[in-house]
Short mmCIF file of C-alpha atoms in Angstrom, two decimals:
data_model
loop_
_atom_site.label_atom_id
_atom_site.label_comp_id
_atom_site.label_asym_id
_atom_site.label_seq_id
_atom_site.Cartn_x
_atom_site.Cartn_y
_atom_site.Cartn_z
CA MET A 8 0.18 -0.26 0.02
CA THR A 9 1.51 3.12 -1.20
CA PRO A 10 1.38 6.25 1.48
CA PRO A 11 0.40 9.46 -0.12
CA HIS A 12 3.86 11.23 0.34
CA HIS A 13 5.36 8.14 -0.88
CA TRP A 14 9.31 8.54 -0.60
CA LYS A 15 11.71 6.13 -1.97
CA ILE A 16 15.28 6.44 -0.16
CA CYS A 17 18.15 4.61 -1.09
CA SER A 18 20.61 3.49 0.75
CA CYS A 19 23.47 6.45 -0.54
CA ALA A 20 21.24 8.99 -0.11
CA LEU A 21 20.71 8.19 3.66
CA GLN A 22 24.41 8.13 4.24
CA ALA A 23 24.65 11.57 2.26
CA GLY A 24 22.02 12.79 4.36
CA GLU A 25 23.56 12.01 7.62
CA ALA A 26 27.06 13.16 6.45
CA ARG A 27 25.67 16.25 5.76
CA ILE A 28 23.96 16.70 9.21
CA SER A 29 27.02 15.52 10.85
CA ARG A 30 29.23 18.18 9.23
CA ALA A 31 26.41 20.81 10.34
CA HIS A 32 26.66 19.22 14.12
CA ALA A 33 30.43 19.50 14.26
CA LYS A 34 30.71 22.96 12.85
CA VAL A 35 28.56 24.50 15.93
CA SER A 36 29.70 22.18 18.54
CA ARG A 37 29.57 24.92 20.60
CA ARG A 38 25.85 24.76 20.80
CA SER A 39 25.21 20.83 20.94
CA LEU A 40 22.09 19.34 20.07
CA TYR A 41 22.51 17.89 23.46
CA SER A 42 22.81 20.91 25.55
CA PRO A 43 19.93 23.37 24.70
CA PRO A 44 19.15 26.50 27.10
CA TRP A 45 15.99 24.53 28.83
CA GLN A 46 15.97 24.25 32.50
CA PRO A 47 13.98 21.31 34.20
CA ASP A 48 12.08 23.86 35.97
CA ASN A 49 10.91 25.50 32.63
CA THR A 50 13.00 28.10 32.90
CA PHE A 51 15.58 28.88 30.31
CA ASN A 52 18.52 30.95 29.44
CA LYS A 53 18.03 33.13 26.29
CA ILE A 54 16.57 31.65 23.36
CA LYS A 55 18.45 33.24 20.53
CA SER A 56 17.30 31.15 17.31
CA VAL A 57 13.87 28.98 16.44
CA LEU A 58 13.26 26.78 13.21
CA ILE A 59 9.65 27.05 12.43
CA VAL A 60 8.40 23.95 9.73
CA SER A 61 5.47 25.48 8.14
CA LYS A 62 2.38 23.49 6.92
CA VAL A 63 1.95 23.10 3.11
CA SER A 64 -1.70 24.08 2.70
CA ARG A 65 -4.00 22.36 -0.13
CA PHE A 66 -3.72 25.52 -1.64
CA GLU A 67 -0.12 25.49 -1.36
CA TYR A 68 0.06 22.61 -2.98
CA GLU A 69 -2.29 22.87 -5.49
CA LYS A 70 -0.29 25.74 -7.15
CA LYS A 71 2.47 23.88 -6.80
CA LYS A 72 1.43 20.67 -8.46
CA LEU A 73 0.06 23.30 -11.26
CA ASP A 74 3.40 25.18 -11.41
CA THR A 75 1.58 28.45 -11.42
CA GLU A 76 1.53 31.43 -9.07
CA SER A 77 -1.77 32.28 -10.71
CA ASP A 78 -5.02 32.14 -9.02
CA TYR A 79 -6.92 32.35 -11.86
CA VAL A 80 -5.31 29.12 -13.33
CA LEU A 81 -5.74 27.76 -10.03
CA GLU A 82 -9.05 28.43 -9.96
CA GLN A 83 -10.23 27.09 -13.38
CA THR A 84 -8.47 23.68 -12.83
CA LEU A 85 -10.32 23.36 -9.44
CA GLN A 86 -13.46 24.13 -10.99
CA LYS A 87 -12.97 20.96 -13.58
CA ARG A 88 -12.98 18.72 -10.73
CA GLY A 89 -15.83 20.42 -8.65
CA SER A 90 -13.54 21.96 -6.14
CA CYS A 91 -13.52 25.62 -4.52
CA MET A 92 -10.55 27.46 -4.89
CA GLU A 93 -11.62 30.57 -2.59
CA ARG A 94 -12.20 28.09 0.25
CA LEU A 95 -9.08 26.71 0.31
CA LYS A 96 -7.84 30.19 -0.08
CA ALA A 97 -9.58 31.37 2.66
CA ARG A 98 -8.18 28.41 5.14
CA TYR A 99 -4.59 28.82 3.78
CA MET A 100 -5.02 32.61 4.67
CA ILE A 101 -6.20 31.71 8.44
CA HIS A 102 -2.99 29.83 8.50
CA LYS A 103 -1.12 32.25 7.41
CA LYS A 104 -2.05 35.01 9.56
CA ASN A 105 -1.53 32.66 12.85
CA LEU A 106 1.80 31.69 11.07
CA ASN A 107 2.62 35.15 10.55
CA ASP A 108 1.39 36.39 14.46
CA VAL A 109 3.87 33.33 15.82
CA GLU A 110 6.47 34.91 13.84
CA GLU A 111 5.95 38.11 15.14
CA GLU A 112 5.99 37.09 18.85
CA PHE A 113 9.19 35.78 18.27
CA ARG A 114 10.37 38.44 17.12
CA SER A 115 9.31 40.64 19.58
CA ARG A 116 11.41 38.83 22.35
CA GLY A 117 14.73 39.42 20.28
CA ILE A 118 14.78 35.55 19.02
CA ARG A 119 15.96 35.41 15.36
CA VAL A 120 13.60 32.90 13.31
CA THR A 121 14.04 30.89 10.21
CA THR A 122 10.97 29.41 8.53
CA VAL A 123 10.88 26.51 5.92
CA ARG A 124 7.91 24.68 4.43
CA ALA A 125 6.96 21.22 5.54
CA ASP A 126 7.27 19.58 2.27
CA LYS A 127 11.30 21.23 1.85
CA PHE A 128 12.26 20.45 5.45
CA ARG A 129 10.73 16.55 4.67
CA THR A 130 12.50 15.72 1.60
CA ASN A 131 15.79 17.75 0.74
CA TYR A 132 16.43 20.23 3.70
CA THR A 133 19.55 21.32 2.46
CA HIS A 134 20.58 23.96 5.10
CA PRO A 135 21.43 21.68 8.54
CA ASN A 136 22.91 24.77 10.18
CA ASP A 137 19.60 26.21 10.76
CA LEU A 138 18.57 22.91 12.10
CA VAL A 139 21.41 22.32 14.52
CA GLU A 140 21.93 26.12 15.61
CA ALA A 141 18.29 26.18 16.58
CA ASP A 142 17.34 26.31 20.35
CA ALA A 143 14.24 24.41 19.17
CA ILE A 144 11.70 23.66 16.08
CA PHE A 145 8.32 24.81 16.37
CA SER A 146 5.92 23.49 13.57
CA ALA A 147 3.22 25.85 12.44
CA GLY A 148 -0.04 23.83 11.24
CA GLY A 149 -1.47 20.33 12.68
CA ASP A 150 -0.29 16.87 13.83
CA GLY A 151 1.40 16.16 10.28
CA THR A 152 3.27 18.62 10.11
CA PHE A 153 4.59 17.98 14.08
CA ILE A 154 5.48 14.92 12.52
CA ASP A 155 7.35 16.28 9.67
CA ALA A 156 9.25 18.95 12.19
CA ALA A 157 10.29 15.86 14.84
CA ALA A 158 11.41 13.43 11.76
CA LEU A 159 15.02 14.95 12.11
CA ALA A 160 15.09 15.89 15.97
CA PHE A 161 17.49 14.21 17.97
CA GLY A 162 18.46 14.43 21.70
CA LYS A 163 17.06 17.40 23.88
CA LYS A 164 16.37 19.53 20.88
CA PRO A 165 12.77 20.12 22.01
CA VAL A 166 9.55 20.08 19.23
CA ILE A 167 6.91 22.48 19.92
CA GLY A 168 3.83 21.99 17.92
CA ILE A 169 1.80 25.53 16.96
CA ASN A 170 -1.97 24.63 15.95
CA THR A 171 -2.55 27.09 13.18
CA ASP A 172 -6.14 26.62 12.33
CA SER A 173 -7.57 24.63 15.22
CA GLU A 174 -11.15 25.05 13.13
CA LYS A 175 -10.03 22.08 11.03
CA SER A 176 -7.14 20.34 12.70
CA ARG A 177 -7.29 18.70 16.17
CA GLY A 178 -3.79 19.19 16.97
CA GLU A 179 -3.17 16.59 19.32
CA LEU A 180 0.26 16.74 19.42
CA CYS A 181 0.49 20.73 19.63
CA LEU A 182 0.12 22.81 22.58
CA LYS A 183 -3.60 22.65 23.33
CA LEU A 184 -6.11 25.79 22.98
CA LYS A 185 -8.70 26.85 24.98
CA PRO A 186 -12.04 28.31 23.19
CA GLY A 187 -11.36 31.39 21.79
CA GLU A 188 -7.30 31.36 22.07
CA THR A 189 -5.11 31.72 19.15
CA ALA A 190 -1.87 30.25 18.42
CA GLN A 191 0.02 33.29 19.53
CA GLN A 192 -1.59 33.00 22.43
CA SER A 193 -0.85 29.66 22.93
CA LEU A 194 2.94 29.98 22.18
CA GLN A 195 2.86 33.03 24.72
CA LYS A 196 2.11 30.72 27.49
CA PHE A 197 4.83 28.46 26.56
CA LEU A 198 7.59 31.22 26.16
CA ASP A 199 6.31 32.68 29.77
CA GLY A 200 7.09 29.19 31.06
CA HIS A 201 3.43 27.59 31.41
CA PHE A 202 4.58 23.78 30.56
CA LYS A 203 5.51 20.78 31.42
CA TRP A 204 7.99 18.25 29.47
CA LEU A 205 6.97 15.30 27.56
CA ARG A 206 9.43 12.70 26.31
CA ARG A 207 7.29 10.65 23.49
CA THR A 208 8.55 7.34 22.72
CA ARG A 209 9.95 6.76 19.00
CA ILE A 210 10.94 3.85 16.85
CA ARG A 211 14.35 3.48 15.41
CA LEU A 212 14.58 1.33 11.92
CA THR A 213 18.17 -0.52 11.60
CA PHE A 214 18.50 -2.22 8.49
CA VAL A 215 20.74 -5.60 8.54
CA ASP A 216 22.72 -6.74 5.40
CA ALA A 217 23.69 -10.49 4.45
CA ASP A 218 27.20 -9.63 5.72
CA ASN A 219 25.53 -8.30 9.32
CA THR A 220 26.45 -5.00 8.66
CA SER A 221 23.75 -2.93 10.00
CA SER A 222 22.97 0.63 8.89
CA THR A 223 20.38 2.45 11.10
CA VAL A 224 18.04 4.82 9.30
CA PRO A 225 18.50 8.94 10.44
CA TYR A 226 15.00 9.52 10.84
CA ARG A 227 12.71 8.21 13.94
CA THR A 228 9.21 7.15 13.73
CA LEU A 229 6.89 9.21 16.00
CA ASN A 230 3.45 7.27 15.06
CA GLU A 231 3.77 3.93 13.57
CA VAL A 232 5.76 1.90 10.92
CA PHE A 233 4.04 -0.01 8.11
CA VAL A 234 5.21 -2.72 6.24
CA ALA A 235 3.42 -4.23 3.39
CA GLU A 236 3.71 -4.87 -0.51
CA ASN A 237 3.09 -1.56 -2.58
CA SER A 238 -0.08 -3.06 -3.99
CA PRO A 239 -2.77 -3.32 -1.63
CA HIS A 240 -4.55 -6.42 -3.51
CA LYS A 241 -1.16 -8.55 -3.02
CA THR A 242 -0.43 -10.64 0.19
CA SER A 243 2.46 -9.44 2.09
CA THR A 244 5.04 -12.04 3.56
CA TYR A 245 7.77 -11.56 6.24
CA VAL A 246 9.64 -13.53 8.76
CA PHE A 247 8.40 -11.88 12.14
CA LYS A 248 10.30 -12.21 15.45
CA MET A 249 9.49 -10.09 18.43
CA ASP A 250 11.63 -10.21 21.91
CA SER A 251 12.25 -13.94 23.00
CA ILE A 252 9.50 -15.26 20.87
CA PRO A 253 10.64 -17.51 17.89
CA PRO A 254 10.69 -16.57 14.44
CA GLU A 255 7.50 -17.54 12.18
CA VAL A 256 6.62 -16.68 9.05
CA HIS A 257 3.62 -14.11 8.38
CA LYS A 258 1.16 -13.50 5.56
CA ASN A 259 -1.09 -10.84 5.85
CA SER A 260 -2.33 -7.37 4.42
CA GLY A 261 0.70 -5.73 6.15
CA LEU A 262 1.97 -4.98 9.60
CA ILE A 263 1.68 -1.93 11.43
CA ILE A 264 3.77 -1.13 14.78
CA SER A 265 2.55 1.63 16.99
CA THR A 266 4.34 3.79 19.76
CA GLY A 267 1.86 5.34 22.36
CA THR A 268 1.66 8.36 20.58
CA GLY A 269 0.08 6.26 17.49
CA SER A 270 -2.07 4.07 19.63
CA THR A 271 -4.75 6.73 18.94
CA ALA A 272 -4.64 6.76 15.64
CA TRP A 273 -4.67 4.17 12.66
CA ILE A 274 -4.06 1.12 14.29
CA GLN A 275 -6.74 2.07 17.05
CA ASN A 276 -8.77 1.85 14.34
CA GLU A 277 -7.84 -1.40 12.77
CA ILE A 278 -7.64 -3.24 15.85
CA ARG A 279 -10.76 -2.62 17.34
CA ILE A 280 -14.09 -4.42 16.64
CA PRO A 281 -16.80 -1.97 15.49
CA ASP A 282 -19.88 -1.44 17.17
CA VAL A 283 -21.96 -2.30 13.66
CA VAL A 284 -20.24 -5.92 13.64
CA ILE A 285 -21.32 -6.30 17.55
CA ARG A 286 -24.83 -5.35 16.75
CA GLU A 287 -24.46 -8.02 13.83
CA LEU A 288 -23.62 -10.44 15.89
CA PHE A 289 -26.95 -9.91 17.81
CA THR A 290 -29.20 -10.54 15.38
CA HIS A 291 -27.98 -14.51 15.24
CA GLY A 292 -30.26 -16.66 17.63
CA LYS A 293 -27.61 -18.22 19.33
CA LEU A 294 -25.82 -14.55 21.02
CA ALA A 295 -29.66 -13.68 21.91
CA SER A 296 -29.41 -14.73 25.73
CA ILE A 297 -26.07 -13.12 26.00
CA ASP A 298 -26.39 -9.74 27.94
CA LYS A 299 -25.33 -6.92 25.53
CA ASP A 300 -24.21 -4.90 28.23
CA ASP A 301 -21.76 -7.46 29.18
CA VAL A 302 -20.22 -7.88 25.97
CA GLN A 303 -19.82 -3.88 24.99
CA GLU A 304 -18.26 -3.74 28.41
CA ALA A 305 -15.75 -6.47 27.69
CA VAL A 306 -15.31 -4.77 24.44
CA ASP A 307 -15.04 -1.28 25.49
CA GLU A 308 -12.16 -2.88 27.82
CA TYR A 309 -10.41 -4.51 25.01
CA ARG A 310 -10.50 -1.05 23.25
CA ARG A 311 -8.90 0.90 26.25
CA THR A 312 -5.86 -1.90 26.11
CA CYS A 313 -5.41 -0.94 22.68
CA VAL A 314 -4.31 2.43 23.78
CA PHE A 315 -1.24 3.23 26.19
CA PRO A 316 0.84 6.36 26.82
CA SER A 317 2.99 8.01 24.62
CA THR A 318 5.81 7.51 26.93
CA GLU A 319 5.89 4.32 27.38
CA ASP A 320 9.14 2.01 26.01
CA ARG A 321 7.32 -0.64 24.09
CA MET A 322 5.88 -0.85 20.76
CA LEU A 323 2.01 -2.05 19.76
CA PHE A 324 1.84 -3.97 16.54
CA PHE A 325 -1.11 -5.69 14.47
CA CYS A 326 -1.16 -7.77 11.55
CA ARG A 327 -3.86 -6.73 9.08
CA SER A 328 -6.30 -9.55 7.75
CA SER A 329 -3.95 -12.27 9.12
CA ILE A 330 -3.60 -15.58 6.89
CA THR A 331 -0.80 -16.92 8.66
CA GLY A 332 0.91 -16.47 12.10
CA LYS A 333 0.27 -17.11 15.61
CA HIS A 334 1.32 -13.75 17.07
CA ILE A 335 -1.16 -11.04 14.97
CA SER A 336 -1.22 -8.35 17.75
CA GLY A 337 0.45 -7.87 20.92
CA TYR A 338 3.26 -5.67 22.73
CA ALA A 339 7.20 -5.64 21.68
CA ARG A 340 10.05 -3.65 22.41
CA ARG A 341 11.90 -5.33 19.78
CA VAL A 342 10.91 -6.42 16.58
CA GLU A 343 12.72 -8.09 13.49
CA LEU A 344 11.43 -8.67 10.04
CA GLU A 345 13.01 -10.65 6.78
CA SER A 346 11.13 -10.10 3.84
CA ARG A 347 9.88 -12.81 1.56
CA SER A 348 7.75 -10.42 -0.59
CA PHE A 349 8.87 -9.05 -3.94
CA ASN A 350 7.61 -5.18 -3.80
CA ALA A 351 7.24 -4.35 -0.58
CA SER A 352 8.09 -1.08 1.50
CA ILE A 353 8.59 -0.40 5.25
CA THR A 354 7.16 3.66 5.62
CA LEU A 355 7.90 5.39 8.48
CA ASP A 356 4.67 8.03 9.49
CA SER A 357 3.00 7.57 6.42
CA ALA A 358 5.78 9.82 5.16
CA LYS A 359 9.20 7.96 4.27
CA SER A 360 9.61 4.66 2.59
CA PHE A 361 12.05 2.12 2.11
CA ASP A 362 12.52 -1.09 -0.31
CA PHE A 363 11.79 -3.77 1.75
CA ASN A 364 11.80 -6.76 -0.67
CA ASP A 365 12.84 -10.49 -0.41
CA GLY A 366 15.91 -11.04 1.70
CA ARG A 367 16.16 -7.75 3.54
CA ARG A 368 16.01 -7.61 6.90
CA GLY A 369 15.01 -4.84 9.38
CA VAL A 370 14.86 -4.38 12.92
CA LEU A 371 12.74 -2.29 15.23
CA SER A 372 13.41 -1.16 18.57
CA ILE A 373 13.08 1.45 20.83
CA HIS A 374 15.97 3.41 22.77
CA ASN A 375 15.46 5.74 25.33
CA GLU A 376 18.03 8.51 23.65
CA ASP A 377 15.37 8.18 20.59
CA LYS A 378 12.44 10.22 22.73
CA LEU A 379 11.24 13.20 21.54
CA LEU A 380 11.32 16.09 23.94
CA THR A 381 8.35 17.98 23.81
CA ALA A 382 5.65 19.99 26.23
CA GLU A 383 2.58 20.54 27.09
CA LEU A 384 0.87 23.57 28.86
CA THR A 385 -0.28 23.38 32.10
CA ARG A 386 -2.49 26.82 31.44
#
C-alpha cells in the first residue's frame, strides 16, 4: 500500500543525509543538540534562534502541482474537478495569519526566526546549520506538520507544535488551545514557562545486510511503521520475530507497529471491533440470550488496552487480515523482520518509505536516547 507522500530513499542518499547533518553538528559544537538552554524547572536562558516548520496547505500544494502562482489558473483547474478555490484560499489565509503572528511573537522577544515549508524540510533540507543552531524547532500547522518537524530532531532538541487552524485540525500533538485562544496566545504561554516537559517514545529502524553489517535510518518514527506490499491487493509475506518469541512466517495485508503516540491513530481503528459488527452478531439466534451490556463492557475494555501512554517503552503491533502467523497482535520492545515479498516497503509515519524486498532484514527497536522532547501547556 503506497502512502500519500511515498518517498523512496536509497542507502547512498541516507548516508549523504547523515553526513551532511553530522558536518553541520561539528561546525556548531559550541551549541550542541544535547546542551539546549532549557532547564528542568521550565525556565531557560535567552533563546537566540528557532526553526519553524510550516505546513503545506492544499492551496499551496495545488499551486505547486500546477507550477503556477496564478489564482485564475488554479481556480479554472479546480472548477473542472468540482472544488472551490476560495474555500482553499480562505483556509490558507487563516494559517498564514497565525504563522505571521507566531513569527512576530518570537521577533518581539528578540529571537531569530527561520521558517521552512514542511515539504522542503521533509524531502531535501539543504540547510542543516539552521536545524542544529536552533534552540528549538516549532511546527506551524497540525499533527502532520508536527511529525514532519520531529523527524530530524534528536537528543534534547525540543519540538513544539503550534496549531495554526484549530477549526480544521485537532492538533493532538500541538499546544492545546482553549476555546477562543489563538496560536500566538498558546505560544506566549509556552514562552512564559507555563508548560511541562514530555518525552514521547519513537521507533528506530535499522537495516541488516547479508554480511551482518547494519545501517540505521537517520529518522525516528513517532506514530507508526507500516510493512506491506506496495500493491494493496497482494499478500505481504515476511518472517516475524519479537523479543524472545521464536521467528514465524506471517502472511497478511500488512503489519502496523505503533508507539503510544500512534496508539490513538490508525492502529486503533484497525484493531478495534466496530460497533456495527457487534450489533450484527446479536441478530443471530444463539447470541440473543447473551447480556449485551456485558459484551459492550468487554469490548470497551479491549479497546482501552490498545491505547497506552506516549512515554512507554514498548510498541503495539497488529497484522491486518492475517492468513498465517500465531502472534497477530501484542506488545514488544524489539521486532525483527525478514522480507519474503518482492515489491514491498517499510513506511515511517506515512511519509518516508524504504524498499523491503525478499531477503532484506530490518530491526525495529526502542531506545531512551531516541525519545522526542516536547511539551504540554499547564494552563
